Coordinates of C-alpha atoms in Angstrom, one line a residue:
X1 CA 12.3 36.2 32.1
X2 CA 11.1 35.2 28.3
X3 CA 14.5 33.4 26.3
X4 CA 14.4 35.7 23.1
X5 CA 14.7 33.6 20.6
X6 CA 10.8 33.2 22.2
X7 CA 10.0 37.0 21.6
X8 CA 7.7 36.6 19.1
X9 CA 6.4 33.0 19.5
X10 CA 2.4 33.4 19.3
X11 CA 0.1 33.3 21.4
X12 CA -2.8 34.7 21.0
X13 CA -4.9 32.4 19.0
X14 CA -8.8 34.2 19.3
X15 CA -9.0 34.7 15.3
X16 CA -5.8 32.7 14.2
X17 CA -6.1 28.5 13.3
X18 CA -4.0 27.1 15.1
X19 CA -2.1 23.4 14.7
X20 CA -4.9 22.4 15.8
X21 CA -7.4 23.1 13.6
X22 CA -5.2 22.8 10.4
X23 CA -4.6 18.6 11.5
X24 CA -8.6 18.6 12.9
X25 CA -6.9 17.3 16.1
X26 CA -9.5 17.2 18.4
X27 CA -10.9 15.1 15.3
X28 CA -8.3 12.6 15.3
X29 CA -7.5 12.0 18.5
X30 CA -11.5 11.2 19.5
X31 CA -11.9 8.1 17.5
X32 CA -10.0 5.7 19.6
X33 CA -13.6 3.7 20.7
X34 CA -12.9 1.0 23.3
X35 CA -15.2 -1.5 22.4
X36 CA -14.2 -3.5 25.9
X37 CA -12.3 -1.6 29.4
X38 CA -9.2 -4.1 27.9
X39 CA -6.1 -2.3 28.2
X40 CA -4.4 -3.5 25.2
X41 CA -7.6 -2.9 22.9
X42 CA -5.9 0.8 22.6
X43 CA -2.9 -0.2 21.3
X44 CA -5.1 -2.7 17.9
X45 CA -7.6 1.2 17.1
X46 CA -4.7 3.1 16.6
X47 CA -2.1 0.3 15.1
X48 CA -4.6 0.6 12.3
X49 CA -6.0 3.2 12.5
X50 CA -2.5 4.9 11.9
X51 CA -1.9 2.4 8.8
X52 CA -4.9 3.9 7.1
X53 CA -3.3 6.9 7.5
X54 CA 0.0 5.6 5.5
X55 CA -2.0 3.4 3.6
X56 CA -4.2 6.4 2.3
X57 CA -0.9 8.6 2.2
X58 CA 0.6 5.9 -0.7
X59 CA -2.7 5.6 -3.2
X60 CA -2.1 9.3 -3.1
X61 CA 1.3 8.9 -4.6
X62 CA 0.4 6.1 -6.7
X63 CA -2.2 7.5 -8.4
X64 CA -0.9 10.8 -9.2
X65 CA 3.2 7.9 -10.3
X66 CA 0.7 6.5 -12.3
X67 CA -0.1 10.0 -14.3
X68 CA 2.6 10.9 -14.3
X69 CA 4.3 8.3 -16.2
X70 CA 1.2 7.7 -18.2
X71 CA 2.1 11.8 -19.1
X72 CA 6.3 10.6 -19.9
X73 CA 7.1 13.2 -16.5
X74 CA 9.4 10.6 -15.4
X75 CA 11.5 12.1 -12.2
X76 CA 8.1 12.9 -10.4
X77 CA 6.6 10.0 -10.9
X78 CA 9.9 8.0 -9.2
X79 CA 10.1 10.7 -6.7
X80 CA 6.7 9.4 -5.7
X81 CA 7.3 5.8 -6.1
X82 CA 10.0 6.5 -3.6
X83 CA 7.6 8.1 -1.5
X84 CA 5.9 5.2 -1.5
X85 CA 8.3 2.8 0.0
X86 CA 9.7 4.7 2.9
X87 CA 6.0 4.8 3.3
X88 CA 5.8 1.2 3.7
X89 CA 8.9 0.8 5.5
X90 CA 6.7 2.9 7.7
X91 CA 3.6 0.6 8.0
X92 CA 6.1 -2.9 8.3
X93 CA 7.4 -0.9 11.4
X94 CA 4.2 -0.8 12.7
X95 CA 3.1 -4.8 13.1
X96 CA 6.2 -5.2 15.8
X97 CA 3.9 -2.5 17.7
X98 CA 1.9 -4.8 17.7
X99 CA 4.0 -7.4 18.4
X100 CA 3.7 -6.5 21.6
X101 CA 0.5 -8.2 22.9
X102 CA 0.2 -11.7 24.1
X103 CA -2.6 -14.4 22.8
X104 CA -4.5 -13.5 26.5
X105 CA -4.6 -9.6 26.1
X106 CA -5.9 -9.9 22.4
X107 CA -8.3 -12.6 23.3
X108 CA -9.5 -10.3 26.1
X109 CA -11.4 -8.6 23.7
X110 CA -10.9 -9.8 20.7
X111 CA -15.4 -11.3 21.0
X112 CA -16.3 -7.9 20.5
X113 CA -14.1 -6.9 16.9
X114 CA -17.7 -9.0 15.4
X115 CA -16.9 -9.9 11.8
X116 CA -14.8 -6.8 11.8
X117 CA -11.1 -7.7 10.1
X118 CA -8.2 -5.4 8.6
X119 CA -9.5 -8.8 5.4
X120 CA -11.8 -5.7 4.2
X121 CA -10.2 -3.0 4.4
X122 CA -10.9 -1.1 1.6
X123 CA -7.7 0.7 1.1
X124 CA -5.8 -2.1 0.4
X125 CA -7.5 -3.4 -1.5
X126 CA -6.6 -0.1 -3.9
X127 CA -3.4 -0.7 -3.8
X128 CA -4.1 -4.2 -4.6
X129 CA -5.8 -2.7 -7.4
X130 CA -3.4 -0.5 -7.9
X131 CA -0.3 -3.3 -8.4
X132 CA -2.2 -5.1 -10.5
X133 CA -4.0 -8.1 -8.8
X134 CA -7.7 -7.8 -8.8
X135 CA -10.1 -9.5 -6.6
X136 CA -13.6 -8.9 -6.3
X137 CA -15.2 -10.6 -3.5
X138 CA -13.8 -6.3 -2.1
X139 CA -16.1 -5.0 -4.3
X140 CA -19.3 -7.2 -2.5
X141 CA -17.9 -6.4 0.5
X142 CA -18.9 -2.8 0.3
X143 CA -22.1 -2.5 -2.3
X144 CA -23.9 -1.7 1.0
X145 CA -21.4 1.2 1.0
X146 CA -21.9 3.4 -2.5
X147 CA -18.6 6.0 -2.6
X148 CA -16.6 3.3 -1.4
X149 CA -18.6 1.3 -3.6
X150 CA -18.2 3.5 -6.8
X151 CA -14.5 4.0 -5.7
X152 CA -13.3 0.0 -5.6
X153 CA -15.6 0.0 -9.2
X154 CA -13.6 2.3 -10.5
X155 CA -9.8 1.6 -9.7
X156 CA -10.7 -1.8 -10.5
X157 CA -11.8 -1.1 -14.2
X158 CA -8.8 1.1 -14.8
X159 CA -5.1 0.2 -15.8
X160 CA -2.0 0.1 -12.2
X161 CA 0.6 0.9 -12.1
X162 CA 2.8 -2.6 -13.5
X163 CA -0.5 -1.5 -17.4
X164 CA 1.6 2.2 -17.1
X165 CA 4.7 1.1 -16.9
X166 CA 4.9 -1.8 -20.1
X167 CA 3.0 1.2 -22.0
X168 CA 5.8 3.2 -21.4
X169 CA 8.3 0.5 -23.1
X170 CA 5.6 -0.2 -25.9
X171 CA 6.4 4.1 -26.4
X172 CA 9.4 3.2 -26.1
X173 CA 10.0 0.6 -29.2
X174 CA 9.2 -2.7 -27.7
X175 CA 7.4 -5.2 -29.3
X176 CA 5.0 -6.2 -26.7
X177 CA 1.9 -8.9 -28.0
X178 CA -0.8 -7.1 -28.6
X179 CA -2.8 -9.0 -26.2
X180 CA -0.9 -7.2 -23.2
X181 CA -2.0 -4.1 -24.2
X182 CA -4.8 -4.7 -24.7
X183 CA -6.1 -7.2 -22.1
X184 CA -9.0 -7.2 -19.7
X185 CA -8.7 -5.0 -16.7
X186 CA -10.1 -6.7 -14.2
X187 CA -8.3 -9.4 -14.2
X188 CA -5.3 -9.9 -11.9
X189 CA -1.8 -9.6 -14.3
X190 CA -0.2 -12.3 -16.0
X191 CA 3.3 -13.1 -17.2
X192 CA 3.8 -12.4 -20.0
X193 CA 7.1 -13.6 -22.2
X194 CA 7.4 -9.6 -24.4
X195 CA 7.2 -7.7 -21.5
X196 CA 10.2 -10.5 -19.5
X197 CA 12.5 -10.2 -23.2
X198 CA 11.5 -5.6 -22.8
X199 CA 12.7 -6.2 -19.8
X200 CA 15.7 -8.0 -20.4
X201 CA 16.7 -5.1 -22.2
X202 CA 16.6 -2.4 -20.2
X203 CA 18.9 -4.0 -18.4
X204 CA 21.1 -4.9 -20.4
X205 CA 21.4 -2.0 -22.1
X206 CA 20.8 1.2 -19.0
X207 CA 22.1 3.5 -20.6
X208 CA 20.0 4.4 -23.3
X209 CA 17.1 2.9 -21.2
X210 CA 18.2 4.9 -17.9
X211 CA 13.9 6.5 -17.6
X212 CA 12.9 3.1 -17.3
X213 CA 16.0 1.1 -16.4
X214 CA 15.2 3.5 -13.0
X215 CA 11.3 2.9 -13.6
X216 CA 11.6 -0.9 -12.6
X217 CA 14.5 -1.1 -9.9
X218 CA 11.6 1.4 -8.6
X219 CA 8.6 -1.0 -8.7
X220 CA 10.8 -3.5 -7.9
X221 CA 11.0 -1.4 -4.7
X222 CA 7.3 -1.5 -4.0
X223 CA 6.9 -5.1 -4.7
X224 CA 9.8 -6.6 -2.4
X225 CA 8.6 -3.4 0.8
X226 CA 5.2 -5.5 0.4
X227 CA 6.2 -8.9 0.2
X228 CA 8.2 -8.4 3.4
X229 CA 4.6 -6.2 4.9
X230 CA 2.9 -9.0 4.1
X231 CA 5.3 -11.4 6.0
X232 CA 5.3 -9.7 8.7
X233 CA 2.2 -9.6 8.7
X234 CA 1.8 -13.2 8.4
X235 CA 4.0 -13.6 11.6
X236 CA 2.3 -11.4 13.7
X237 CA -1.1 -12.9 13.7
X238 CA 0.3 -16.3 14.7
X239 CA 2.3 -15.3 16.7
X240 CA -0.8 -13.7 18.5
X241 CA -3.2 -16.3 17.0
X242 CA -1.8 -18.5 15.8
X243 CA -4.1 -20.7 13.4
X244 CA -7.1 -19.9 14.3
X245 CA -9.7 -18.3 11.2
X246 CA -9.9 -14.7 10.9
X247 CA -12.5 -13.1 12.7
X248 CA -13.5 -11.7 9.2
X249 CA -14.3 -15.7 7.5
X250 CA -10.2 -16.4 6.2
X251 CA -7.8 -19.1 7.2
X252 CA -5.9 -16.2 8.6
X253 CA -2.5 -17.2 8.9
X254 CA -3.5 -20.0 5.6
X255 CA -4.0 -16.9 2.9
X256 CA -1.6 -15.2 4.8
X257 CA 0.8 -17.8 3.7
X258 CA -1.0 -18.1 -0.2
X259 CA -0.4 -14.3 -0.6
X260 CA 3.3 -14.6 0.0
X261 CA 3.9 -16.3 -3.5
X262 CA 1.9 -14.3 -4.9
X263 CA 4.3 -11.3 -7.6
X264 CA 2.8 -7.8 -8.5
X265 CA 5.4 -7.3 -11.1
X266 CA 7.0 -10.6 -12.4
X267 CA 9.5 -10.6 -15.0
X268 CA 10.8 -7.6 -13.4
X269 CA 12.6 -10.8 -10.6
X270 CA 12.8 -13.6 -13.7
X271 CA 14.7 -10.6 -15.5
X272 CA 17.9 -11.4 -12.6
X273 CA 18.0 -15.2 -13.9
X274 CA 17.1 -14.5 -17.0
X275 CA 20.7 -11.8 -17.1

């Protein structure tokens, strides 16, 4: 006997779109192409593919948030940035799953990777560009792939999230140095005293500068989670390969430890001490 709550469930999809059709599941689920017979290579591929999908959504939200802030549409921007922080927690948890792989298991298929490395993730570089950390080596990696290269180059040259936040401070009447407002956007952002003073004043009077105050905290959330992601990445790599050179030629753990010292929004962290 059919449950009355299930009588209206559609079962004839000859001329209708299915769940699988909508999500293009055949394409997604047939993209885990192992190069070895090792059981754990599937884990390695899936973790990185899932992370790239989350990064794709992160970029979708960050790019929209930048435009919203430029248009002084703060509430939609806050929603987007809060979503980015939630996405970041998911990517961080992925390292916990990858950490179930032992050094011996990874060595069972590592040679199959050649020089392929997460270091080459162009989407991750796009996130760094959006947060103001600009490096040119990612452009060189993709010189032979025009579509990706053009996207990277465009992101390399346009204002990032912190640039538009600083512009918002200037629009609100804060005295931001012209050198900051007219800086070379292809250079990694460097701390500036006028920006720090502006944020100090925002934190001293949050009721008056409520939108900017909320914006600052959303940025701190994102950087906090980003650093936690970087830390978990570093510890996972150390746990699995120790201090070996990475497959892409980087120093591996050494490089990952180095980037932990970088701040995307330095003045917002200095404010904690200055207040």
